[in-house]
Amino acid sequence: MIREVLREIDDIERFLNKYKDYLGEDYIKYQKTLSELKIKARLKEIELKIKKALSLKSDKEYSRARVVLKDALALLENLEDETINKKIKTFNNQINLLKIQIENELLQIKNLLLGDESTINIHINPINMVFNIEEDENLKKLKQLLSKYQNPVKIGEGGFAYIFRVVKNNKIVAIKVPKELTELTGKIFLREIENWKKLNHINIVKLYDYNIHPYPYIEMEYCETDLNKIKNKLNLRDALMLIFEVLNGLKYAHNKGIIHKDLKPSNILISNGIPKITDWDLAREETSKSTTINALTLQYSAPEQITRTGIDKRTDIYQIGIILYELTTKQLPFKGDAFDIMESIKNKTPPKPSQINPLIDEELERIILKCIQKDKNKRYQSVGELQKDLANYLNMQLTTELNNSKSKNDFSRSMFYCADLVLFHLNNNDLPNALKYLYDLKYYAKKYCSEEIIKAIDNLINGLEYRIKEGIKEPSDDLKIMTKIVVEKVKMRF
């Protein structure tokens, strides 16, 4: 049945290609719809293979089940590559869940073929590496914790902890567990929880749950990637837009009296295109006098962290400046071994960003270099002050690009810049301007997008109009998320 559906879709595709020139702009929309239908059919085909493998497994035909699962995984990985190439995000969560399920089933079957009847669904090797033989009791407790979840898969680690992707109540979440149980890691873990539980913001990874029994853990929002993995793919404007959002989360934390102290690309996760700050284990309240630099990433450390003097909110601003420098130039300001980097951070002036990337103009360079001044008093004194300059810069750049595209009658680009202006003003809590550009976006989208997208834009307009009428100063998280989704679809001419 699925093969027949796929053949019919192929026939329609051949028809579309034949009349591509005649269909004009509609060709892209039809092709997009067909691509999604084809992906749905192929996902169904993979699900049926998994079902067949589970049936073979229950009949103890483990070798045959393993072959079917490996075939399903290969098909799924090819399909995932296709969705990435075509920039189709609709099926991301479903693909991730299927991948987790297949990987977990393959691990179980491998253990069964090796004569291990254990049904605990965890990757044993990375966990066993944490414990010595005499610490079997801790390993047992960790297994007990992970057995509460479905399909645990180790996805990363930091200085003090391992991160697992798990499934709970049919939802993917992440859990963080300490690498070892010592007095130091206990204090770090408790401090992280104490800080994190005070923070609830769209640009901060959400804390769901935590406990010390049966093994210390933090349950948190799962994000599909991090800034470190995508930093070299970002153009100048996208990098600045992303950092502007990050600053919203950082400003919120600072207003709560919490300083992060360890901002770096790997501590900025991305979920559905929204950046979120994570890892609050080195964070401290503003009133704390601790100045330790243990476990910091040296390249992102501020001078006062190297010299162990006077850490405050401006330390986070310095680290944001280093990230900005890296995102816009594609390199860090200081290089060499640990000693060279420490000396450079304390005493040397980095190369001007414009010398590395000529697209960086004088104003953007001024913003970046002001963030990373060695003297804290010469930096931006608050996140709000930095955001104000960055907002003025982004607004000027985007409106200039929009006006240029209008003057050239390049309305496809006009739609693109309107979309960015909507997001920018929404993240800047400027609802009237966000609404203004939403109306413009609707005008341009009518030329290029489906009726479904136009309706979605109308819903956003209604939501903003309501908030403005009621005197609400900020957009809701749901409104931000929906706007991000709609804007991305508009850019893809969905």
Coordinates of C-alpha atoms in Angstrom, one line a residue:
M1 CA 0.0 0.0 0.0
I2 CA 2.8 2.5 1.0
R3 CA 4.7 1.6 -2.2
E4 CA 1.6 2.4 -4.2
V5 CA 1.3 5.8 -2.5
L6 CA 5.0 6.6 -3.2
R7 CA 4.6 5.6 -6.9
E8 CA 1.6 7.9 -7.2
I9 CA 3.5 10.8 -5.6
D10 CA 6.4 10.1 -8.1
D11 CA 3.9 10.3 -10.9
I12 CA 2.6 13.6 -9.7
E13 CA 6.1 14.9 -9.4
R14 CA 6.9 14.0 -12.9
F15 CA 3.8 15.8 -14.0
L16 CA 4.8 19.0 -12.0
N17 CA 8.3 18.9 -13.5
K18 CA 6.9 18.7 -17.0
Y19 CA 4.8 21.8 -16.5
K20 CA 7.2 23.6 -14.1
D21 CA 7.5 26.7 -16.3
Y22 CA 3.8 27.0 -16.7
L23 CA 3.1 26.6 -12.9
G24 CA 5.6 29.3 -12.0
E25 CA 5.6 30.3 -8.3
D26 CA 2.9 27.6 -7.5
Y27 CA 5.4 24.9 -8.5
I28 CA 7.4 25.5 -5.3
K29 CA 4.3 25.2 -3.1
Y30 CA 3.1 22.0 -4.8
Q31 CA 6.6 20.5 -4.6
K32 CA 6.8 21.2 -0.9
T33 CA 3.5 19.6 -0.2
L34 CA 4.5 16.5 -2.2
S35 CA 7.8 16.3 -0.3
E36 CA 6.0 16.3 3.0
L37 CA 3.5 13.6 1.8
K38 CA 6.4 11.4 0.6
I39 CA 8.2 11.8 4.0
K40 CA 5.0 10.8 5.8
A41 CA 4.7 7.7 3.7
R42 CA 8.3 6.7 4.2
L43 CA 8.0 7.3 8.0
K44 CA 5.0 4.9 8.0
E45 CA 7.1 2.4 6.1
I46 CA 9.9 2.6 8.8
E47 CA 7.3 2.3 11.6
L48 CA 6.0 -0.9 10.0
K49 CA 9.6 -2.3 9.8
I50 CA 10.1 -1.5 13.5
K51 CA 6.8 -3.3 14.3
K52 CA 8.0 -6.3 12.3
A53 CA 11.3 -6.3 14.1
L54 CA 9.6 -6.2 17.5
S55 CA 7.4 -9.2 16.4
L56 CA 10.6 -11.1 15.4
K57 CA 12.2 -10.2 18.8
S58 CA 9.2 -11.5 20.7
D59 CA 9.6 -14.7 18.8
K60 CA 13.3 -14.7 19.8
E61 CA 14.4 -14.4 16.2
Y62 CA 17.0 -11.9 17.3
S63 CA 19.3 -12.0 14.3
R64 CA 16.5 -11.4 11.8
A65 CA 15.1 -8.6 14.0
R66 CA 18.5 -7.0 14.1
V67 CA 18.8 -7.0 10.3
V68 CA 15.3 -5.4 9.9
L69 CA 16.2 -2.7 12.5
K70 CA 19.5 -1.9 10.9
D71 CA 17.6 -1.5 7.6
A72 CA 15.1 0.7 9.2
L73 CA 17.8 2.9 10.8
A74 CA 19.6 3.3 7.5
L75 CA 16.3 4.4 5.8
L76 CA 15.6 6.8 8.7
E77 CA 19.1 8.4 8.5
N78 CA 18.6 8.9 4.7
L79 CA 15.2 10.4 5.4
E80 CA 16.7 12.7 8.1
D81 CA 19.4 13.9 5.6
E82 CA 16.6 14.6 3.1
T83 CA 14.6 16.7 5.6
I84 CA 17.7 18.7 6.5
N85 CA 18.6 19.3 2.8
K86 CA 15.0 20.4 2.1
K87 CA 14.8 22.4 5.4
I88 CA 11.6 20.5 6.4
K89 CA 11.3 20.7 10.2
T90 CA 7.8 19.3 10.6
F91 CA 9.0 15.7 11.3
N92 CA 12.0 16.4 13.4
N93 CA 10.5 15.2 16.7
Q94 CA 9.1 12.0 15.1
I95 CA 12.4 11.2 13.5
N96 CA 14.3 11.7 16.8
L97 CA 11.8 9.4 18.7
L98 CA 12.1 6.7 16.0
K99 CA 15.9 6.9 16.0
I100 CA 16.0 6.6 19.8
Q101 CA 13.6 3.6 19.7
I102 CA 15.7 1.8 17.0
E103 CA 19.0 2.4 18.7
N104 CA 17.6 1.2 22.0
E105 CA 16.1 -1.9 20.5
L106 CA 19.4 -2.7 18.6
L107 CA 21.3 -2.4 21.9
Q108 CA 18.9 -4.8 23.7
I109 CA 19.1 -7.3 20.8
K110 CA 22.9 -7.1 20.8
N111 CA 22.9 -7.9 24.5
L112 CA 20.5 -10.7 24.0
L113 CA 22.6 -12.2 21.2
L114 CA 25.6 -12.0 23.5
G115 CA 23.7 -13.8 26.2
D116 CA 22.8 -10.8 28.4
E117 CA 19.2 -11.1 29.4
S118 CA 19.2 -7.7 31.2
T119 CA 16.4 -5.4 30.1
I120 CA 17.8 -2.1 31.5
N121 CA 17.8 0.2 28.5
I122 CA 21.0 2.2 29.0
H123 CA 24.4 2.5 27.4
I124 CA 26.5 0.7 30.0
N125 CA 30.0 1.5 28.8
P126 CA 30.0 5.3 29.3
I127 CA 28.5 4.8 32.8
N128 CA 30.9 2.1 33.8
M129 CA 33.8 4.4 32.9
V130 CA 32.7 6.7 35.7
F131 CA 32.9 4.2 38.5
N132 CA 35.6 2.0 40.0
I133 CA 34.8 -1.6 40.8
E134 CA 34.3 -0.8 44.5
E135 CA 31.6 1.7 43.5
D136 CA 29.1 -0.8 42.2
E137 CA 26.4 0.5 44.6
N138 CA 26.5 3.9 42.8
L139 CA 26.3 2.3 39.4
K140 CA 23.3 0.3 40.7
K141 CA 21.6 3.5 41.8
L142 CA 22.3 5.2 38.5
K143 CA 20.8 2.3 36.6
Q144 CA 17.8 2.5 39.0
L145 CA 17.3 6.1 38.1
L146 CA 17.6 5.6 34.3
S147 CA 15.2 2.7 34.5
K148 CA 12.5 5.2 35.4
Y149 CA 12.7 6.6 31.9
Q150 CA 12.4 5.1 28.4
N151 CA 15.2 4.8 25.9
P152 CA 18.1 6.6 27.7
V153 CA 20.9 7.6 25.4
K154 CA 24.1 9.4 26.6
I155 CA 24.4 12.6 24.5
G156 CA 27.1 14.6 26.1
E157 CA 29.2 15.5 29.2
G158 CA 30.6 18.5 30.9
G159 CA 33.2 19.0 33.6
F160 CA 31.1 17.5 36.3
A161 CA 28.2 15.7 34.7
Y162 CA 26.9 13.4 32.0
I163 CA 23.8 14.3 30.0
F164 CA 21.2 11.7 28.9
R165 CA 18.4 12.1 26.4
V166 CA 15.4 10.1 27.7
V167 CA 11.7 9.8 27.0
K168 CA 9.2 10.5 29.8
N169 CA 5.4 10.4 29.2
N170 CA 6.0 10.3 25.4
K171 CA 8.1 13.5 25.6
I172 CA 11.8 13.8 25.0
V173 CA 13.6 15.4 28.0
A174 CA 17.2 15.5 29.1
I175 CA 18.7 14.5 32.5
K176 CA 21.9 15.6 34.0
V177 CA 23.8 13.3 36.5
P178 CA 27.1 13.9 38.3
K179 CA 30.1 11.9 37.0
E180 CA 31.0 11.0 40.5
L181 CA 29.6 11.4 44.0
T182 CA 32.0 13.5 46.0
E183 CA 31.6 16.4 48.5
L184 CA 32.7 18.9 45.8
T185 CA 30.3 17.6 43.1
G186 CA 27.5 17.5 45.7
K187 CA 28.0 21.2 46.4
I188 CA 28.2 22.1 42.7
F189 CA 25.0 20.1 42.0
L190 CA 23.1 21.7 44.9
R191 CA 24.3 25.2 43.8
E192 CA 23.1 24.6 40.3
I193 CA 19.7 23.5 41.4
E194 CA 19.4 26.5 43.8
N195 CA 20.2 28.9 41.0
W196 CA 18.3 27.2 38.2
K197 CA 15.0 26.8 40.1
K198 CA 14.7 30.6 40.3
L199 CA 14.8 31.0 36.5
N200 CA 11.8 30.7 34.2
H201 CA 12.4 32.3 30.8
I202 CA 12.0 31.3 27.2
N203 CA 15.7 31.9 26.6
I204 CA 16.8 29.7 29.5
V205 CA 16.6 25.9 29.4
K206 CA 13.7 24.9 31.6
L207 CA 14.2 22.9 34.8
Y208 CA 11.5 20.3 35.2
D209 CA 12.5 18.2 38.2
Y210 CA 15.4 17.3 40.4
N211 CA 16.2 14.9 43.3
I212 CA 19.0 13.1 45.0
H213 CA 17.2 9.7 45.1
P214 CA 18.0 7.1 43.9
Y215 CA 20.9 9.0 42.3
P216 CA 21.3 12.9 42.1
Y217 CA 19.8 14.2 38.9
I218 CA 18.4 17.3 37.2
E219 CA 15.6 16.8 34.6
M220 CA 15.4 19.5 32.1
E221 CA 14.2 20.7 28.7
Y222 CA 15.7 18.8 25.8
C223 CA 17.2 20.9 23.0
E224 CA 18.2 19.4 19.7
T225 CA 21.5 21.2 19.2
D226 CA 23.8 23.9 20.6
L227 CA 25.5 27.1 19.3
N228 CA 28.9 25.4 19.2
K229 CA 27.6 23.0 16.5
I230 CA 26.1 25.7 14.3
K231 CA 28.3 28.7 14.9
N232 CA 30.3 28.4 11.7
K233 CA 27.1 28.2 9.6
L234 CA 25.6 31.5 10.9
N235 CA 25.8 34.7 8.7
L236 CA 26.4 38.0 10.4
R237 CA 22.8 39.1 10.8
D238 CA 21.6 35.7 12.1
A239 CA 24.4 35.6 14.6
L240 CA 23.5 39.0 15.9
M241 CA 19.8 38.2 16.1
L242 CA 20.6 35.0 18.0
I243 CA 22.8 36.8 20.5
F244 CA 20.1 39.5 21.0
E245 CA 17.7 36.7 22.1
V246 CA 20.4 35.2 24.4
L247 CA 20.7 38.6 26.0
N248 CA 17.0 38.5 26.9
G249 CA 17.6 35.4 29.0
L250 CA 20.8 36.8 30.5
K251 CA 19.1 40.1 31.5
Y252 CA 16.4 38.1 33.2
A253 CA 19.0 36.1 35.2
H254 CA 20.8 39.3 36.2
N255 CA 17.6 40.8 37.3
K256 CA 17.2 37.8 39.6
G257 CA 20.7 38.5 41.0
I258 CA 22.3 35.5 39.3
I259 CA 25.6 35.7 37.3
H260 CA 26.3 32.8 34.9
K261 CA 30.2 33.0 34.9
D262 CA 30.6 30.3 32.2
L263 CA 29.0 31.6 29.0
K264 CA 30.3 29.9 25.8
P265 CA 28.7 28.5 22.6
S266 CA 28.3 24.9 24.1
N267 CA 26.2 26.4 27.0
I268 CA 23.8 28.0 24.6
L269 CA 21.4 25.3 23.4
I270 CA 18.9 25.7 20.4
S271 CA 15.4 24.4 20.5
N272 CA 13.1 25.1 17.5
G273 CA 15.4 27.9 16.5
I274 CA 15.2 29.6 19.9
P275 CA 18.5 29.9 21.9
K276 CA 18.5 29.0 25.5
I277 CA 21.2 29.3 28.2
T278 CA 22.0 26.2 30.2
D279 CA 24.6 24.9 32.7
W280 CA 24.2 27.0 35.8
D281 CA 26.6 24.9 37.9
L282 CA 29.2 27.7 38.1
A283 CA 26.7 30.5 38.4
R284 CA 26.4 32.3 41.7
E285 CA 24.3 35.0 43.3
E286 CA 25.5 38.5 43.0
T287 CA 26.1 38.7 46.8
S288 CA 28.5 35.7 46.7
K289 CA 32.2 36.5 47.0
S290 CA 33.5 33.3 45.3
T291 CA 36.0 33.9 42.5
T292 CA 37.0 30.4 41.6
I293 CA 37.9 29.7 37.9
N294 CA 37.8 25.9 38.3
A295 CA 36.3 24.1 35.2
L296 CA 36.0 27.3 33.2
T297 CA 36.7 27.3 29.5
L298 CA 39.8 29.4 29.4
Q299 CA 39.2 31.1 26.0
Y300 CA 36.0 32.6 27.2
S301 CA 37.3 33.6 30.7
A302 CA 37.3 37.3 31.6
P303 CA 40.5 39.0 33.0
E304 CA 39.0 39.1 36.5
Q305 CA 38.4 35.4 36.4
I306 CA 42.1 34.8 35.5
T307 CA 43.3 37.1 38.3
R308 CA 40.5 36.0 40.7
T309 CA 39.3 39.5 41.4
G310 CA 35.8 41.1 41.5
I311 CA 33.5 38.9 39.3
D312 CA 30.1 40.6 38.6
K313 CA 27.5 41.0 35.9
R314 CA 30.1 42.6 33.6
T315 CA 32.0 39.3 33.6
D316 CA 29.0 37.8 31.7
I317 CA 29.1 40.7 29.3
Y318 CA 32.8 40.1 28.6
Q319 CA 32.0 36.4 27.8
I320 CA 29.1 37.5 25.5
G321 CA 31.6 39.8 23.8
I322 CA 34.0 36.8 23.1
I323 CA 31.1 34.8 21.7
L324 CA 30.2 37.8 19.5
Y325 CA 33.8 38.1 18.3
E326 CA 33.9 34.4 17.5
L327 CA 30.5 34.3 15.7
T328 CA 31.3 37.3 13.5
T329 CA 35.0 36.5 12.7
K330 CA 34.8 32.7 12.9
Q331 CA 37.8 32.7 15.3
L332 CA 38.6 33.3 18.9
P333 CA 40.5 36.5 19.8
F334 CA 43.4 34.7 21.5
K335 CA 45.4 31.6 20.5
G336 CA 48.2 29.5 21.9
D337 CA 48.7 27.2 24.9
A338 CA 47.0 27.8 28.2
F339 CA 49.8 30.1 29.5
D340 CA 49.8 32.2 26.3
I341 CA 46.0 32.6 26.4
M342 CA 46.0 33.6 30.1
E343 CA 48.6 36.2 29.4
S344 CA 46.8 37.5 26.4
I345 CA 43.5 37.8 28.2
K346 CA 45.2 39.8 31.0
N347 CA 47.5 42.0 28.8
K348 CA 47.1 41.9 25.1
T349 CA 44.7 43.6 22.7
P350 CA 43.0 41.2 20.2
P351 CA 43.0 41.8 16.4
K352 CA 40.2 44.1 15.4
P353 CA 37.2 42.1 14.1
S354 CA 37.1 44.1 10.9
Q355 CA 40.7 43.0 10.0
I356 CA 39.4 39.4 10.0
N357 CA 36.0 40.0 8.5
P358 CA 35.6 43.1 6.3
L359 CA 31.8 42.9 6.5
I360 CA 32.0 44.0 10.2
D361 CA 31.5 47.8 10.1
E362 CA 32.8 50.4 12.5
E363 CA 29.7 50.4 14.8
L364 CA 29.5 46.6 15.2
E365 CA 33.2 46.5 15.9
R366 CA 32.8 49.2 18.5
I367 CA 30.1 47.1 20.2
I368 CA 32.1 43.9 20.2
L369 CA 35.3 45.6 21.5
K370 CA 33.4 47.5 24.2
C371 CA 32.2 44.1 25.6
I372 CA 35.7 42.7 25.9
Q373 CA 37.5 45.7 27.4
K374 CA 39.9 44.4 30.1
D375 CA 38.8 47.2 32.5
K376 CA 35.3 46.3 33.6
N377 CA 34.5 50.0 34.0
K378 CA 35.0 50.5 30.2
R379 CA 32.7 47.7 29.3
Y380 CA 28.9 47.9 29.0
Q381 CA 27.7 48.2 32.6
S382 CA 24.6 46.2 32.1
V383 CA 23.0 43.8 29.6
G384 CA 20.3 46.4 29.0
E385 CA 22.9 48.9 27.9
L386 CA 24.5 46.4 25.5
Q387 CA 21.1 45.4 24.1
K388 CA 20.2 49.1 23.5
D389 CA 23.2 49.5 21.2
L390 CA 22.7 46.2 19.5
A391 CA 19.0 46.9 19.0
N392 CA 19.8 50.3 17.3
Y393 CA 22.4 48.6 15.1
L394 CA 20.1 45.7 14.1
N395 CA 17.2 48.0 13.5
M396 CA 19.2 50.3 11.3
Q397 CA 20.7 47.3 9.3
L398 CA 17.4 45.6 8.8
T399 CA 15.4 48.7 7.8
T400 CA 18.2 49.7 5.4
E401 CA 18.2 46.3 3.7
L402 CA 14.4 46.4 3.6
N403 CA 14.3 49.8 1.9
N404 CA 17.0 48.8 -0.6
S405 CA 15.0 45.7 -1.6
K406 CA 11.9 47.9 -2.0
S407 CA 13.8 50.3 -4.2
K408 CA 14.9 47.5 -6.4
N409 CA 11.4 45.9 -6.5
D410 CA 12.9 42.8 -5.1
F411 CA 9.8 42.0 -3.0
S412 CA 11.0 38.4 -2.3
R413 CA 13.9 39.9 -0.3
S414 CA 11.5 42.5 1.2
M415 CA 9.4 39.7 2.6
F416 CA 12.6 38.1 4.1
Y417 CA 13.7 41.4 5.8
C418 CA 10.1 42.0 7.1
A419 CA 10.2 38.6 8.7
D420 CA 13.4 39.4 10.5
L421 CA 12.1 42.8 11.6
V422 CA 9.0 41.1 13.1
L423 CA 11.2 38.8 15.1
F424 CA 13.6 41.5 16.1
H425 CA 10.9 43.9 17.4
L426 CA 9.1 41.0 19.2
N427 CA 12.3 40.0 21.0
N428 CA 12.8 43.7 21.8
N429 CA 9.3 43.8 23.4
D430 CA 8.3 46.5 20.8
L431 CA 4.9 45.2 20.0
P432 CA 3.6 48.2 17.9
N433 CA 6.6 47.9 15.5
A434 CA 6.3 44.1 15.5
L435 CA 2.6 44.6 14.5
K436 CA 3.5 47.1 11.8
Y437 CA 6.0 44.7 10.1
L438 CA 3.5 41.8 10.5
Y439 CA 1.1 43.8 8.3
D440 CA 3.9 44.4 5.8
L441 CA 4.9 40.7 6.0
K442 CA 1.3 39.7 5.2
Y443 CA 1.3 41.9 2.1
Y444 CA 4.4 40.3 0.7
A445 CA 3.5 36.8 1.8
K446 CA 0.3 37.0 -0.3
K447 CA 2.6 36.9 -3.4
Y448 CA 4.6 33.9 -2.4
C449 CA 3.0 31.8 0.4
S450 CA 0.0 29.6 0.9
E451 CA -3.3 30.5 2.3
E452 CA -2.4 28.5 5.4
I453 CA 0.5 30.8 6.1
I454 CA -1.6 34.0 5.5
K455 CA -4.1 32.7 8.1
A456 CA -1.2 32.0 10.5
I457 CA 0.0 35.6 10.1
D458 CA -3.6 36.8 10.7
N459 CA -3.6 34.9 14.0
L460 CA -0.3 36.5 15.0
I461 CA -1.7 39.9 14.1
N462 CA -4.8 39.3 16.2
G463 CA -2.7 38.1 19.1
L464 CA -0.5 41.3 19.0
E465 CA -3.5 43.6 18.6
Y466 CA -5.1 42.1 21.6
R467 CA -2.0 42.5 23.8
I468 CA -1.5 46.1 22.7
K469 CA -5.2 46.9 23.3
E470 CA -5.0 45.4 26.8
G471 CA -1.8 47.3 27.6
I472 CA 0.3 44.2 27.8
K473 CA 3.9 45.2 27.3
E474 CA 5.6 41.9 26.4
P475 CA 4.7 39.0 24.0
S476 CA 3.9 35.6 25.6
D477 CA 6.3 32.7 25.1
D478 CA 3.7 31.0 23.0
L479 CA 3.4 34.0 20.8
K480 CA 7.2 34.1 20.3
I481 CA 7.4 30.5 19.5
M482 CA 4.5 30.6 17.0
T483 CA 6.0 33.7 15.4
K484 CA 9.4 32.0 15.0
I485 CA 7.7 29.0 13.3
V486 CA 5.6 31.2 11.0
V487 CA 8.5 33.4 10.0
E488 CA 10.7 30.4 9.2
K489 CA 7.9 29.0 7.0
V490 CA 7.6 32.4 5.3
K491 CA 11.3 32.4 4.5
M492 CA 11.0 29.0 3.0
R493 CA 8.0 30.2 1.0
F494 CA 5.9 27.5 2.5

